[in-house]
Every structure is written in structure tokens, then in C-alpha cells.
Amino acid sequence: MNAVILDAASLGPDIDLAPIRERVGSLAVHQQSSTAEARERLQGARVAIVNKVVLDAQTLEALPDLKLICVLATGTNNIDMSAAERLGIAVKNVSAYGTASVAQHTLMLMLTLANRLSLYQRDVAEGRWGRSDFFCLMDHGTLQLEGKHLVIVGQGVLGSRVAQLSEAFGMQVTFAARPGNESDDRRPSLAELAPAADIISLHCPLSDATRHLVDADLLATLRPGVLLINCARGGIIDENAALAALRNGRLGGLGVDVLPEEPPRDGHPLIDALAEPLNLVVTPHNAWITPEARQKIVALTADNLRDWQAE
């Protein structure tokens, strides 16, 4: 069984592909591929292994030998799933590989925002500590997490791990109802919980029900000083509305690891706002990138190959 990896560079150079090599007869490894290059490189291959390369219907129709697509991620939006089904091509993704990594990153953002780290680092770099009348600076009020109310959207493996870590800080954690399913969910909706929240953390997929889930209307219901964290998908919050709320003090801090367009080649208002003295953190969609998480992707992909061969 011959297989082709189209974008191995997305896993990083330090990842061992041996578990995948052991499951296939031959493995061709390409660091990056365009869709046009993928069509050429997959000729004769039975298995395509891909992270973010787009495999559209036209490409899949040009690959009569292709029987399996292994996605090195949870999302399959880069694959034309209906075309794959029509052509009899199985698609297998991986999930829960980055639970510890993303949960750790979420807590890092929470702690960074709660302690106004970016603001104090700016003060130190600009020499304000050296000019202080006292031994410390306390210009930016910090937030003690113990006793605070954290509202989490998404009670999957990741959201549950974030809850576990947050409870270790003495926080009260409440899960919101699944967006779009509030009428059949006994948990309160985000809209109901938001006015009493101290921190909101998002761990749900992007869908019609969650796009701009946190919008100007919901932000207007928050108590001043709330921290908002998005390690899920760009677009779940209305980033422009959130930035306005941060500037006017409705939000006490905003931390995002995701943006609607990635990479943001044309920039983004949140990136521009990093030059302002705001309690704002933007990380480059790297919550998942611990070596352990990336190596687990390879192990889970090898499991998918084994399971497919056994079918």
C-alpha cells in the first residue's frame, strides 16, 4: 500500500513518522503541496495523508487509485467530503490529540490576562518600574482566579480538561448549553450565564449556530472586566465587537489563539491593536503544538491506517 504525505512540514521537523511508515508499503513525504501539486503527487497512491491541503472534487476525481484520506487534524473542511463519499474514498481524521496542550495554553491565556502580564511587561520595558516611587507597580488591577466564575462553552474532552485545571485554582465552573440546541439542553445558555461570568472560555466548533456567538449584543450584557478567551475557532466571537468592548472597558481582557483567516496575510484589527496599551494577547494558532501532541497525531493516524486495513 503506497501512501503520500502532502504537507509534513505542518507537523514540524522534530516529529517521527515511523509509526506511519510501519503501516504502509511505501511513503512519499512532501513538506508542502498546493492542490495542483497534490493532484500530481497522488497519482497512483492508495492513501493520501494531509493536514490542510485542499482536496476538492476535481482533484479527487482525477485520482482513481485513491482509497483513503488520512487527515492529520480534527477538521475535514479542506476535503470535499461529498465527493469522497461518492467516489468511495474513506476519510479518517484524528481527535483529542492536543487536549493537554490546548488546555495548558488556555490556562496560560487566562493567567496572562488575569495578571495583566502584557501591560506590566510593557511598563517594565519602557522603564516605568525604574521610575516608580515604590518597590512595585500596581497601575493595572489584577484578577485573583480563586472564587471567580468561569463559563465554558463546549463540554467535550478539551472543555472538561480546562474545567479540571480551573477548579484547581478554586474557580467555580459552569458549562453553557450547546449552542443551537438550547431548547433540548438542561444547562443554561451562554446568554443566561454571561451576565454573571468573570471569565468566558470557548471550546466549541465553528458552525452556523456558533458563528459570532459572542457578538456585540452579548458583550453588552457582561459585567465590566470580564476575560474572554477563544482557543476554538476564529469567528466564534465577533472580533471587531470584542476589540471595541476591550477598548471601552466592557472586557477586562481578550486572549485569542485563532482568527477567521489563517494565516492572516492581510493583517487583522486584533493584530494592529497589539500596539495599544490593552490587556490583549494574540497567539498564532499554536495552542496545539507541544511535541507530545504532534507526535500523538502520528500515532493516531497510524491507528487509522491499521483500522482501515482491518475493515
PDB file of C-alpha atoms in Angstrom:
ATOM      1  CA  MET A   1       0.000   0.000   0.000  1.00  0.00           C
ATOM      2  CA  ASN A   2       1.637   3.218  -1.155  1.00  0.00           C
ATOM      3  CA  ALA A   3       0.932   6.445   0.709  1.00  0.00           C
ATOM      4  CA  VAL A   4       1.822  10.107   0.229  1.00  0.00           C
ATOM      5  CA  ILE A   5       2.098  12.820   2.879  1.00  0.00           C
ATOM      6  CA  LEU A   6       1.362  16.152   1.237  1.00  0.00           C
ATOM      7  CA  ASP A   7       2.284  18.668   3.974  1.00  0.00           C
ATOM      8  CA  ALA A   8       4.590  17.051   6.509  1.00  0.00           C
ATOM      9  CA  ALA A   9       6.024  20.460   7.421  1.00  0.00           C
ATOM     10  CA  SER A  10       2.756  21.218   9.224  1.00  0.00           C
ATOM     11  CA  LEU A  11       3.793  18.681  11.885  1.00  0.00           C
ATOM     12  CA  GLY A  12       7.258  20.179  12.366  1.00  0.00           C
ATOM     13  CA  PRO A  13      10.731  18.759  11.670  1.00  0.00           C
ATOM     14  CA  ASP A  14      11.084  17.043  15.055  1.00  0.00           C
ATOM     15  CA  ILE A  15       8.273  14.507  14.590  1.00  0.00           C
ATOM     16  CA  ASP A  16       8.996  10.816  13.948  1.00  0.00           C
ATOM     17  CA  LEU A  17       6.927   9.395  11.091  1.00  0.00           C
ATOM     18  CA  ALA A  18       7.991   5.808  11.831  1.00  0.00           C
ATOM     19  CA  PRO A  19       4.549   4.694  13.112  1.00  0.00           C
ATOM     20  CA  ILE A  20       3.038   5.639   9.756  1.00  0.00           C
ATOM     21  CA  ARG A  21       5.880   4.105   7.737  1.00  0.00           C
ATOM     22  CA  GLU A  22       5.320   0.819   9.555  1.00  0.00           C
ATOM     23  CA  ARG A  23       1.688   0.683   8.360  1.00  0.00           C
ATOM     24  CA  VAL A  24       2.322   1.246   4.625  1.00  0.00           C
ATOM     25  CA  GLY A  25       4.407  -0.348   1.917  1.00  0.00           C
ATOM     26  CA  SER A  26       5.955   2.935   0.796  1.00  0.00           C
ATOM     27  CA  LEU A  27       5.670   6.521   1.976  1.00  0.00           C
ATOM     28  CA  ALA A  28       6.483   9.571  -0.113  1.00  0.00           C
ATOM     29  CA  VAL A  29       6.923  12.672   2.037  1.00  0.00           C
ATOM     30  CA  HIS A  30       6.393  16.196   0.727  1.00  0.00           C
ATOM     31  CA  GLN A  31       6.879  19.133   3.061  1.00  0.00           C
ATOM     32  CA  GLN A  32       4.278  21.327   1.361  1.00  0.00           C
ATOM     33  CA  SER A  33       1.888  20.940  -1.564  1.00  0.00           C
ATOM     34  CA  SER A  34      -0.592  23.061  -3.441  1.00  0.00           C
ATOM     35  CA  THR A  35      -3.835  21.490  -4.637  1.00  0.00           C
ATOM     36  CA  ALA A  36      -2.397  21.289  -8.167  1.00  0.00           C
ATOM     37  CA  GLU A  37       0.772  19.623  -6.862  1.00  0.00           C
ATOM     38  CA  ALA A  38      -1.314  17.237  -4.777  1.00  0.00           C
ATOM     39  CA  ARG A  39      -3.129  16.008  -7.875  1.00  0.00           C
ATOM     40  CA  GLU A  40       0.205  15.172  -9.477  1.00  0.00           C
ATOM     41  CA  ARG A  41       1.856  13.725  -6.364  1.00  0.00           C
ATOM     42  CA  LEU A  42      -1.087  11.465  -5.529  1.00  0.00           C
ATOM     43  CA  GLN A  43      -1.196   9.761  -8.921  1.00  0.00           C
ATOM     44  CA  GLY A  44      -1.175   6.005  -8.269  1.00  0.00           C
ATOM     45  CA  ALA A  45      -1.352   6.421  -4.493  1.00  0.00           C
ATOM     46  CA  ARG A  46      -3.891   4.474  -2.443  1.00  0.00           C
ATOM     47  CA  VAL A  47      -3.548   6.681   0.652  1.00  0.00           C
ATOM     48  CA  ALA A  48      -3.295  10.455   0.948  1.00  0.00           C
ATOM     49  CA  ILE A  49      -2.117  11.863   4.278  1.00  0.00           C
ATOM     50  CA  VAL A  50      -2.891  15.550   4.584  1.00  0.00           C
ATOM     51  CA  ASN A  51      -3.308  18.299   7.119  1.00  0.00           C
ATOM     52  CA  LYS A  52      -4.524  21.466   5.411  1.00  0.00           C
ATOM     53  CA  VAL A  53      -4.046  20.921   1.665  1.00  0.00           C
ATOM     54  CA  VAL A  54      -7.369  21.343  -0.142  1.00  0.00           C
ATOM     55  CA  LEU A  55      -8.534  18.185  -1.918  1.00  0.00           C
ATOM     56  CA  ASP A  56     -11.532  19.316  -3.953  1.00  0.00           C
ATOM     57  CA  ALA A  57     -13.891  17.261  -6.100  1.00  0.00           C
ATOM     58  CA  GLN A  58     -11.928  17.873  -9.292  1.00  0.00           C
ATOM     59  CA  THR A  59      -8.745  16.642  -7.637  1.00  0.00           C
ATOM     60  CA  LEU A  60     -10.368  13.542  -6.152  1.00  0.00           C
ATOM     61  CA  GLU A  61     -11.991  12.651  -9.464  1.00  0.00           C
ATOM     62  CA  ALA A  62      -8.545  12.662 -11.068  1.00  0.00           C
ATOM     63  CA  LEU A  63      -7.231  10.030  -8.599  1.00  0.00           C
ATOM     64  CA  PRO A  64      -8.868   6.672  -9.443  1.00  0.00           C
ATOM     65  CA  ASP A  65      -6.442   4.693  -7.255  1.00  0.00           C
ATOM     66  CA  LEU A  66      -7.066   6.727  -4.102  1.00  0.00           C
ATOM     67  CA  LYS A  67      -8.959   4.765  -1.446  1.00  0.00           C
ATOM     68  CA  LEU A  68      -8.204   6.552   1.835  1.00  0.00           C
ATOM     69  CA  ILE A  69      -7.537  10.088   3.034  1.00  0.00           C
ATOM     70  CA  CYS A  70      -5.981  10.391   6.483  1.00  0.00           C
ATOM     71  CA  VAL A  71      -6.373  13.900   7.854  1.00  0.00           C
ATOM     72  CA  LEU A  72      -3.689  14.963  10.337  1.00  0.00           C
ATOM     73  CA  ALA A  73      -6.245  17.063  12.249  1.00  0.00           C
ATOM     74  CA  THR A  74      -9.805  17.013  13.515  1.00  0.00           C
ATOM     75  CA  GLY A  75     -11.306  19.335  10.906  1.00  0.00           C
ATOM     76  CA  THR A  76     -12.061  17.927   7.456  1.00  0.00           C
ATOM     77  CA  ASN A  77     -13.258  21.153   5.824  1.00  0.00           C
ATOM     78  CA  ASN A  78     -10.359  21.030   3.342  1.00  0.00           C
ATOM     79  CA  ILE A  79     -11.718  17.767   1.898  1.00  0.00           C
ATOM     80  CA  ASP A  80     -14.738  17.643  -0.398  1.00  0.00           C
ATOM     81  CA  MET A  81     -16.494  15.079   1.757  1.00  0.00           C
ATOM     82  CA  SER A  82     -19.458  14.538  -0.554  1.00  0.00           C
ATOM     83  CA  ALA A  83     -17.139  13.870  -3.493  1.00  0.00           C
ATOM     84  CA  ALA A  84     -15.069  11.462  -1.400  1.00  0.00           C
ATOM     85  CA  GLU A  85     -18.200   9.552  -0.406  1.00  0.00           C
ATOM     86  CA  ARG A  86     -19.434   9.463  -3.980  1.00  0.00           C
ATOM     87  CA  LEU A  87     -16.083   8.109  -5.179  1.00  0.00           C
ATOM     88  CA  GLY A  88     -15.786   5.525  -2.403  1.00  0.00           C
ATOM     89  CA  ILE A  89     -12.816   7.208  -0.725  1.00  0.00           C
ATOM     90  CA  ALA A  90     -12.746   6.768   3.031  1.00  0.00           C
ATOM     91  CA  VAL A  91     -11.792   9.803   5.129  1.00  0.00           C
ATOM     92  CA  LYS A  92     -10.375   9.367   8.631  1.00  0.00           C
ATOM     93  CA  ASN A  93      -9.397  12.233  10.927  1.00  0.00           C
ATOM     94  CA  VAL A  94      -7.872  12.403  14.412  1.00  0.00           C
ATOM     95  CA  SER A  95      -9.232  13.987  17.579  1.00  0.00           C
ATOM     96  CA  ALA A  96      -8.278  14.637  21.203  1.00  0.00           C
ATOM     97  CA  TYR A  97      -4.575  14.629  20.331  1.00  0.00           C
ATOM     98  CA  GLY A  98      -3.981  18.104  21.759  1.00  0.00           C
ATOM     99  CA  THR A  99      -6.148  18.070  24.869  1.00  0.00           C
ATOM    100  CA  ALA A 100      -3.311  18.639  27.337  1.00  0.00           C
ATOM    101  CA  SER A 101      -1.549  21.113  25.059  1.00  0.00           C
ATOM    102  CA  VAL A 102      -4.593  23.277  24.310  1.00  0.00           C
ATOM    103  CA  ALA A 103      -5.847  23.172  27.889  1.00  0.00           C
ATOM    104  CA  GLN A 104      -2.417  24.322  29.071  1.00  0.00           C
ATOM    105  CA  HIS A 105      -2.460  27.147  26.522  1.00  0.00           C
ATOM    106  CA  THR A 106      -5.947  28.175  27.615  1.00  0.00           C
ATOM    107  CA  LEU A 107      -4.805  28.430  31.234  1.00  0.00           C
ATOM    108  CA  MET A 108      -1.739  30.379  30.084  1.00  0.00           C
ATOM    109  CA  LEU A 109      -4.001  32.939  28.407  1.00  0.00           C
ATOM    110  CA  MET A 110      -6.257  33.045  31.460  1.00  0.00           C
ATOM    111  CA  LEU A 111      -3.328  33.666  33.819  1.00  0.00           C
ATOM    112  CA  THR A 112      -1.708  36.169  31.451  1.00  0.00           C
ATOM    113  CA  LEU A 113      -4.900  38.196  31.207  1.00  0.00           C
ATOM    114  CA  ALA A 114      -5.749  37.902  34.903  1.00  0.00           C
ATOM    115  CA  ASN A 115      -2.318  39.214  35.867  1.00  0.00           C
ATOM    116  CA  ARG A 116      -2.222  41.879  33.104  1.00  0.00           C
ATOM    117  CA  LEU A 117       1.134  40.428  32.082  1.00  0.00           C
ATOM    118  CA  SER A 118       1.383  42.149  28.702  1.00  0.00           C
ATOM    119  CA  LEU A 119       0.678  45.542  30.292  1.00  0.00           C
ATOM    120  CA  TYR A 120       3.232  45.086  33.061  1.00  0.00           C
ATOM    121  CA  GLN A 121       5.833  43.785  30.619  1.00  0.00           C
ATOM    122  CA  ARG A 122       5.276  46.928  28.541  1.00  0.00           C
ATOM    123  CA  ASP A 123       5.720  49.076  31.670  1.00  0.00           C
ATOM    124  CA  VAL A 124       8.965  47.344  32.617  1.00  0.00           C
ATOM    125  CA  ALA A 125      10.353  47.574  29.075  1.00  0.00           C
ATOM    126  CA  GLU A 126       9.553  51.301  28.960  1.00  0.00           C
ATOM    127  CA  GLY A 127      11.352  51.944  32.252  1.00  0.00           C
ATOM    128  CA  ARG A 128       8.317  52.731  34.406  1.00  0.00           C
ATOM    129  CA  TRP A 129       9.392  50.311  37.161  1.00  0.00           C
ATOM    130  CA  GLY A 130      12.729  52.076  37.493  1.00  0.00           C
ATOM    131  CA  ARG A 131      10.928  55.409  37.941  1.00  0.00           C
ATOM    132  CA  SER A 132       8.390  54.121  40.482  1.00  0.00           C
ATOM    133  CA  ASP A 133       8.071  55.841  43.859  1.00  0.00           C
ATOM    134  CA  PHE A 134       7.620  52.400  45.439  1.00  0.00           C
ATOM    135  CA  PHE A 135       9.183  48.963  45.101  1.00  0.00           C
ATOM    136  CA  CYS A 136       6.442  47.730  42.761  1.00  0.00           C
ATOM    137  CA  LEU A 137       3.985  48.781  40.086  1.00  0.00           C
ATOM    138  CA  MET A 138       0.258  48.352  40.594  1.00  0.00           C
ATOM    139  CA  ASP A 139      -1.249  50.522  37.874  1.00  0.00           C
ATOM    140  CA  HIS A 140      -3.232  47.668  36.332  1.00  0.00           C
ATOM    141  CA  GLY A 141      -5.656  45.845  38.602  1.00  0.00           C
ATOM    142  CA  THR A 142      -5.157  42.090  38.545  1.00  0.00           C
ATOM    143  CA  LEU A 143      -7.749  39.358  38.949  1.00  0.00           C
ATOM    144  CA  GLN A 144      -7.460  36.577  41.545  1.00  0.00           C
ATOM    145  CA  LEU A 145      -8.874  33.440  39.951  1.00  0.00           C
ATOM    146  CA  GLU A 146      -9.902  31.781  43.178  1.00  0.00           C
ATOM    147  CA  GLY A 147     -13.635  32.162  43.696  1.00  0.00           C
ATOM    148  CA  LYS A 148     -14.266  33.534  40.206  1.00  0.00           C
ATOM    149  CA  HIS A 149     -16.962  32.209  37.874  1.00  0.00           C
ATOM    150  CA  LEU A 150     -15.716  30.588  34.664  1.00  0.00           C
ATOM    151  CA  VAL A 151     -18.266  29.879  31.939  1.00  0.00           C
ATOM    152  CA  ILE A 152     -17.145  27.306  29.356  1.00  0.00           C
ATOM    153  CA  VAL A 153     -18.840  26.737  26.010  1.00  0.00           C
ATOM    154  CA  GLY A 154     -18.120  23.147  24.945  1.00  0.00           C
ATOM    155  CA  GLN A 155     -18.163  20.247  27.399  1.00  0.00           C
ATOM    156  CA  GLY A 156     -16.105  17.845  25.337  1.00  0.00           C
ATOM    157  CA  VAL A 157     -12.770  16.362  26.322  1.00  0.00           C
ATOM    158  CA  LEU A 158     -10.991  19.700  25.982  1.00  0.00           C
ATOM    159  CA  GLY A 159     -13.570  21.826  27.772  1.00  0.00           C
ATOM    160  CA  SER A 160     -13.694  19.271  30.572  1.00  0.00           C
ATOM    161  CA  ARG A 161      -9.900  19.363  30.980  1.00  0.00           C
ATOM    162  CA  VAL A 162      -9.941  23.168  31.127  1.00  0.00           C
ATOM    163  CA  ALA A 163     -12.628  22.913  33.815  1.00  0.00           C
ATOM    164  CA  GLN A 164     -10.494  20.461  35.813  1.00  0.00           C
ATOM    165  CA  LEU A 165      -7.445  22.738  35.697  1.00  0.00           C
ATOM    166  CA  SER A 166      -9.515  25.808  36.528  1.00  0.00           C
ATOM    167  CA  GLU A 167     -11.101  24.130  39.531  1.00  0.00           C
ATOM    168  CA  ALA A 168      -7.592  23.532  40.854  1.00  0.00           C
ATOM    169  CA  PHE A 169      -7.334  27.332  41.107  1.00  0.00           C
ATOM    170  CA  GLY A 170     -10.532  27.367  43.149  1.00  0.00           C
ATOM    171  CA  MET A 171     -12.751  28.637  40.369  1.00  0.00           C
ATOM    172  CA  GLN A 172     -16.468  27.944  40.034  1.00  0.00           C
ATOM    173  CA  VAL A 173     -17.057  26.386  36.613  1.00  0.00           C
ATOM    174  CA  THR A 174     -20.332  26.287  34.705  1.00  0.00           C
ATOM    175  CA  PHE A 175     -20.858  24.760  31.264  1.00  0.00           C
ATOM    176  CA  ALA A 176     -23.221  26.522  28.893  1.00  0.00           C
ATOM    177  CA  ALA A 177     -25.817  24.694  26.830  1.00  0.00           C
ATOM    178  CA  ARG A 178     -24.760  23.547  23.394  1.00  0.00           C
ATOM    179  CA  PRO A 179     -25.311  26.488  21.034  1.00  0.00           C
ATOM    180  CA  GLY A 180     -28.221  25.867  18.689  1.00  0.00           C
ATOM    181  CA  ASN A 181     -29.627  23.158  20.965  1.00  0.00           C
ATOM    182  CA  GLU A 182     -30.609  25.261  23.970  1.00  0.00           C
ATOM    183  CA  SER A 183     -34.254  24.152  23.926  1.00  0.00           C
ATOM    184  CA  ASP A 184     -33.248  20.485  24.418  1.00  0.00           C
ATOM    185  CA  ASP A 185     -30.411  21.152  26.866  1.00  0.00           C
ATOM    186  CA  ARG A 186     -30.964  21.390  30.614  1.00  0.00           C
ATOM    187  CA  ARG A 187     -27.867  23.534  31.032  1.00  0.00           C
ATOM    188  CA  PRO A 188     -28.359  27.332  30.904  1.00  0.00           C
ATOM    189  CA  SER A 189     -27.500  29.112  27.675  1.00  0.00           C
ATOM    190  CA  LEU A 190     -24.438  31.333  27.294  1.00  0.00           C
ATOM    191  CA  ALA A 191     -26.777  34.326  27.105  1.00  0.00           C
ATOM    192  CA  GLU A 192     -28.206  33.372  30.511  1.00  0.00           C
ATOM    193  CA  LEU A 193     -24.799  32.788  32.089  1.00  0.00           C
ATOM    194  CA  ALA A 194     -22.863  35.702  30.590  1.00  0.00           C
ATOM    195  CA  PRO A 195     -24.091  38.461  32.956  1.00  0.00           C
ATOM    196  CA  ALA A 196     -22.704  36.574  35.979  1.00  0.00           C
ATOM    197  CA  ALA A 197     -19.438  35.401  34.373  1.00  0.00           C
ATOM    198  CA  ASP A 198     -15.969  36.564  35.323  1.00  0.00           C
ATOM    199  CA  ILE A 199     -14.287  34.591  32.534  1.00  0.00           C
ATOM    200  CA  ILE A 200     -15.677  33.024  29.356  1.00  0.00           C
ATOM    201  CA  SER A 201     -13.678  30.345  27.524  1.00  0.00           C
ATOM    202  CA  LEU A 202     -14.729  28.913  24.169  1.00  0.00           C
ATOM    203  CA  HIS A 203     -14.093  25.266  23.222  1.00  0.00           C
ATOM    204  CA  CYS A 204     -16.809  24.560  20.644  1.00  0.00           C
ATOM    205  CA  PRO A 205     -16.716  24.010  16.878  1.00  0.00           C
ATOM    206  CA  LEU A 206     -17.445  26.798  14.411  1.00  0.00           C
ATOM    207  CA  SER A 207     -20.893  26.281  12.888  1.00  0.00           C
ATOM    208  CA  ASP A 208     -23.909  28.294  11.850  1.00  0.00           C
ATOM    209  CA  ALA A 209     -25.033  28.134  15.480  1.00  0.00           C
ATOM    210  CA  THR A 210     -21.712  29.369  16.896  1.00  0.00           C
ATOM    211  CA  ARG A 211     -20.610  31.955  14.321  1.00  0.00           C
ATOM    212  CA  HIS A 212     -20.448  35.282  16.206  1.00  0.00           C
ATOM    213  CA  LEU A 213     -21.825  33.512  19.268  1.00  0.00           C
ATOM    214  CA  VAL A 214     -20.126  36.262  21.251  1.00  0.00           C
ATOM    215  CA  ASP A 215     -21.357  39.376  19.483  1.00  0.00           C
ATOM    216  CA  ALA A 216     -21.974  42.999  20.405  1.00  0.00           C
ATOM    217  CA  ASP A 217     -25.328  42.177  21.974  1.00  0.00           C
ATOM    218  CA  LEU A 218     -23.892  39.508  24.283  1.00  0.00           C
ATOM    219  CA  LEU A 219     -20.853  41.648  25.114  1.00  0.00           C
ATOM    220  CA  ALA A 220     -23.215  44.426  26.218  1.00  0.00           C
ATOM    221  CA  THR A 221     -24.633  42.114  28.913  1.00  0.00           C
ATOM    222  CA  LEU A 222     -21.270  41.439  30.560  1.00  0.00           C
ATOM    223  CA  ARG A 223     -20.108  42.981  33.780  1.00  0.00           C
ATOM    224  CA  PRO A 224     -17.122  45.281  33.215  1.00  0.00           C
ATOM    225  CA  GLY A 225     -13.799  43.468  33.491  1.00  0.00           C
ATOM    226  CA  VAL A 226     -14.740  40.030  32.138  1.00  0.00           C
ATOM    227  CA  LEU A 227     -11.959  37.996  30.489  1.00  0.00           C
ATOM    228  CA  LEU A 228     -12.762  36.370  27.130  1.00  0.00           C
ATOM    229  CA  ILE A 229     -10.661  33.504  25.724  1.00  0.00           C
ATOM    230  CA  ASN A 230     -11.009  31.820  22.347  1.00  0.00           C
ATOM    231  CA  CYS A 231      -8.884  28.735  21.670  1.00  0.00           C
ATOM    232  CA  ALA A 232     -11.567  27.196  19.441  1.00  0.00           C
ATOM    233  CA  ARG A 233     -12.058  28.779  16.008  1.00  0.00           C
ATOM    234  CA  GLY A 234     -11.900  32.304  14.668  1.00  0.00           C
ATOM    235  CA  GLY A 235     -15.322  33.774  14.022  1.00  0.00           C
ATOM    236  CA  ILE A 236     -16.984  32.276  17.097  1.00  0.00           C
ATOM    237  CA  ILE A 237     -16.536  35.731  18.531  1.00  0.00           C
ATOM    238  CA  ASP A 238     -17.140  38.911  16.565  1.00  0.00           C
ATOM    239  CA  GLU A 239     -13.537  40.042  16.843  1.00  0.00           C
ATOM    240  CA  ASN A 240     -14.291  43.664  15.953  1.00  0.00           C
ATOM    241  CA  ALA A 241     -17.045  43.873  18.576  1.00  0.00           C
ATOM    242  CA  ALA A 242     -14.767  42.243  21.160  1.00  0.00           C
ATOM    243  CA  LEU A 243     -11.999  44.738  20.405  1.00  0.00           C
ATOM    244  CA  ALA A 244     -14.440  47.616  20.841  1.00  0.00           C
ATOM    245  CA  ALA A 245     -15.566  46.132  24.169  1.00  0.00           C
ATOM    246  CA  LEU A 246     -11.933  45.825  25.279  1.00  0.00           C
ATOM    247  CA  ARG A 247     -11.219  49.428  24.378  1.00  0.00           C
ATOM    248  CA  ASN A 248     -14.268  50.753  26.228  1.00  0.00           C
ATOM    249  CA  GLY A 249     -13.657  48.632  29.330  1.00  0.00           C
ATOM    250  CA  ARG A 250     -16.554  46.217  28.965  1.00  0.00           C
ATOM    251  CA  LEU A 251     -13.968  43.451  28.563  1.00  0.00           C
ATOM    252  CA  GLY A 252     -11.138  43.283  31.058  1.00  0.00           C
ATOM    253  CA  GLY A 253      -9.007  41.120  28.793  1.00  0.00           C
ATOM    254  CA  LEU A 254      -9.119  39.301  25.480  1.00  0.00           C
ATOM    255  CA  GLY A 255      -6.986  36.290  24.545  1.00  0.00           C
ATOM    256  CA  VAL A 256      -7.294  34.504  21.200  1.00  0.00           C
ATOM    257  CA  ASP A 257      -5.298  31.730  19.550  1.00  0.00           C
ATOM    258  CA  VAL A 258      -7.395  31.782  16.381  1.00  0.00           C
ATOM    259  CA  LEU A 259      -8.580  34.244  13.735  1.00  0.00           C
ATOM    260  CA  PRO A 260     -11.133  33.883  10.905  1.00  0.00           C
ATOM    261  CA  GLU A 261      -8.415  33.908   8.226  1.00  0.00           C
ATOM    262  CA  GLU A 262      -5.264  31.898   8.914  1.00  0.00           C
ATOM    263  CA  PRO A 263      -2.582  32.844   8.314  1.00  0.00           C
ATOM    264  CA  PRO A 264      -3.757  36.487   8.451  1.00  0.00           C
ATOM    265  CA  ARG A 265      -1.837  37.607   5.360  1.00  0.00           C
ATOM    266  CA  ASP A 266      -3.826  40.820   5.124  1.00  0.00           C
ATOM    267  CA  GLY A 267      -3.498  41.524   8.839  1.00  0.00           C
ATOM    268  CA  HIS A 268      -6.324  41.826  11.345  1.00  0.00           C
ATOM    269  CA  PRO A 269      -7.600  44.543  13.695  1.00  0.00           C
ATOM    270  CA  LEU A 270      -6.603  42.482  16.750  1.00  0.00           C
ATOM    271  CA  ILE A 271      -3.027  42.258  15.498  1.00  0.00           C
ATOM    272  CA  ASP A 272      -2.947  46.004  14.866  1.00  0.00           C
ATOM    273  CA  ALA A 273      -4.311  46.584  18.379  1.00  0.00           C
ATOM    274  CA  LEU A 274      -1.324  44.813  19.960  1.00  0.00           C
ATOM    275  CA  ALA A 275       0.479  48.159  19.651  1.00  0.00           C
ATOM    276  CA  GLU A 276      -2.066  49.717  22.023  1.00  0.00           C
ATOM    277  CA  PRO A 277      -1.877  49.500  25.836  1.00  0.00           C
ATOM    278  CA  LEU A 278      -4.608  46.864  26.047  1.00  0.00           C
ATOM    279  CA  ASN A 279      -4.923  43.633  28.025  1.00  0.00           C
ATOM    280  CA  LEU A 280      -4.810  41.700  24.771  1.00  0.00           C
ATOM    281  CA  VAL A 281      -2.983  38.511  23.778  1.00  0.00           C
ATOM    282  CA  VAL A 282      -2.985  37.061  20.255  1.00  0.00           C
ATOM    283  CA  THR A 283      -1.133  33.790  19.678  1.00  0.00           C
ATOM    284  CA  PRO A 284      -0.606  32.245  16.211  1.00  0.00           C
ATOM    285  CA  HIS A 285      -2.870  29.168  16.414  1.00  0.00           C
ATOM    286  CA  ASN A 286      -0.159  27.327  18.307  1.00  0.00           C
ATOM    287  CA  ALA A 287      -2.052  26.059  21.344  1.00  0.00           C
ATOM    288  CA  TRP A 288      -1.782  22.521  19.941  1.00  0.00           C
ATOM    289  CA  ILE A 289       1.925  22.413  19.073  1.00  0.00           C
ATOM    290  CA  THR A 290       3.621  20.684  22.010  1.00  0.00           C
ATOM    291  CA  PRO A 291       5.857  17.858  20.721  1.00  0.00           C
ATOM    292  CA  GLU A 292       3.714  15.339  22.584  1.00  0.00           C
ATOM    293  CA  ALA A 293       0.552  16.495  20.835  1.00  0.00           C
ATOM    294  CA  ARG A 294       2.126  16.492  17.386  1.00  0.00           C
ATOM    295  CA  GLN A 295       3.611  13.032  17.887  1.00  0.00           C
ATOM    296  CA  LYS A 296       0.214  11.785  19.051  1.00  0.00           C
ATOM    297  CA  ILE A 297      -1.238  12.884  15.696  1.00  0.00           C
ATOM    298  CA  VAL A 298       1.172  10.471  14.005  1.00  0.00           C
ATOM    299  CA  ALA A 299       0.255   7.642  16.391  1.00  0.00           C
ATOM    300  CA  LEU A 300      -3.490   8.197  15.883  1.00  0.00           C
ATOM    301  CA  THR A 301      -3.021   8.335  12.108  1.00  0.00           C
ATOM    302  CA  ALA A 302      -1.164   5.021  12.247  1.00  0.00           C
ATOM    303  CA  ASP A 303      -4.123   3.637  14.212  1.00  0.00           C
ATOM    304  CA  ASN A 304      -6.482   4.892  11.488  1.00  0.00           C
ATOM    305  CA  LEU A 305      -4.399   3.124   8.845  1.00  0.00           C
ATOM    306  CA  ARG A 306      -4.477  -0.116  10.854  1.00  0.00           C
ATOM    307  CA  ASP A 307      -8.238   0.091  11.402  1.00  0.00           C
ATOM    308  CA  TRP A 308      -8.874   0.799   7.712  1.00  0.00           C
ATOM    309  CA  GLN A 309      -6.716  -2.140   6.653  1.00  0.00           C
ATOM    310  CA  ALA A 310      -8.723  -4.378   9.001  1.00  0.00           C
ATOM    311  CA  GLU A 311     -12.092  -3.339   7.559  1.00  0.00           C
TER     312      GLU A 311
END
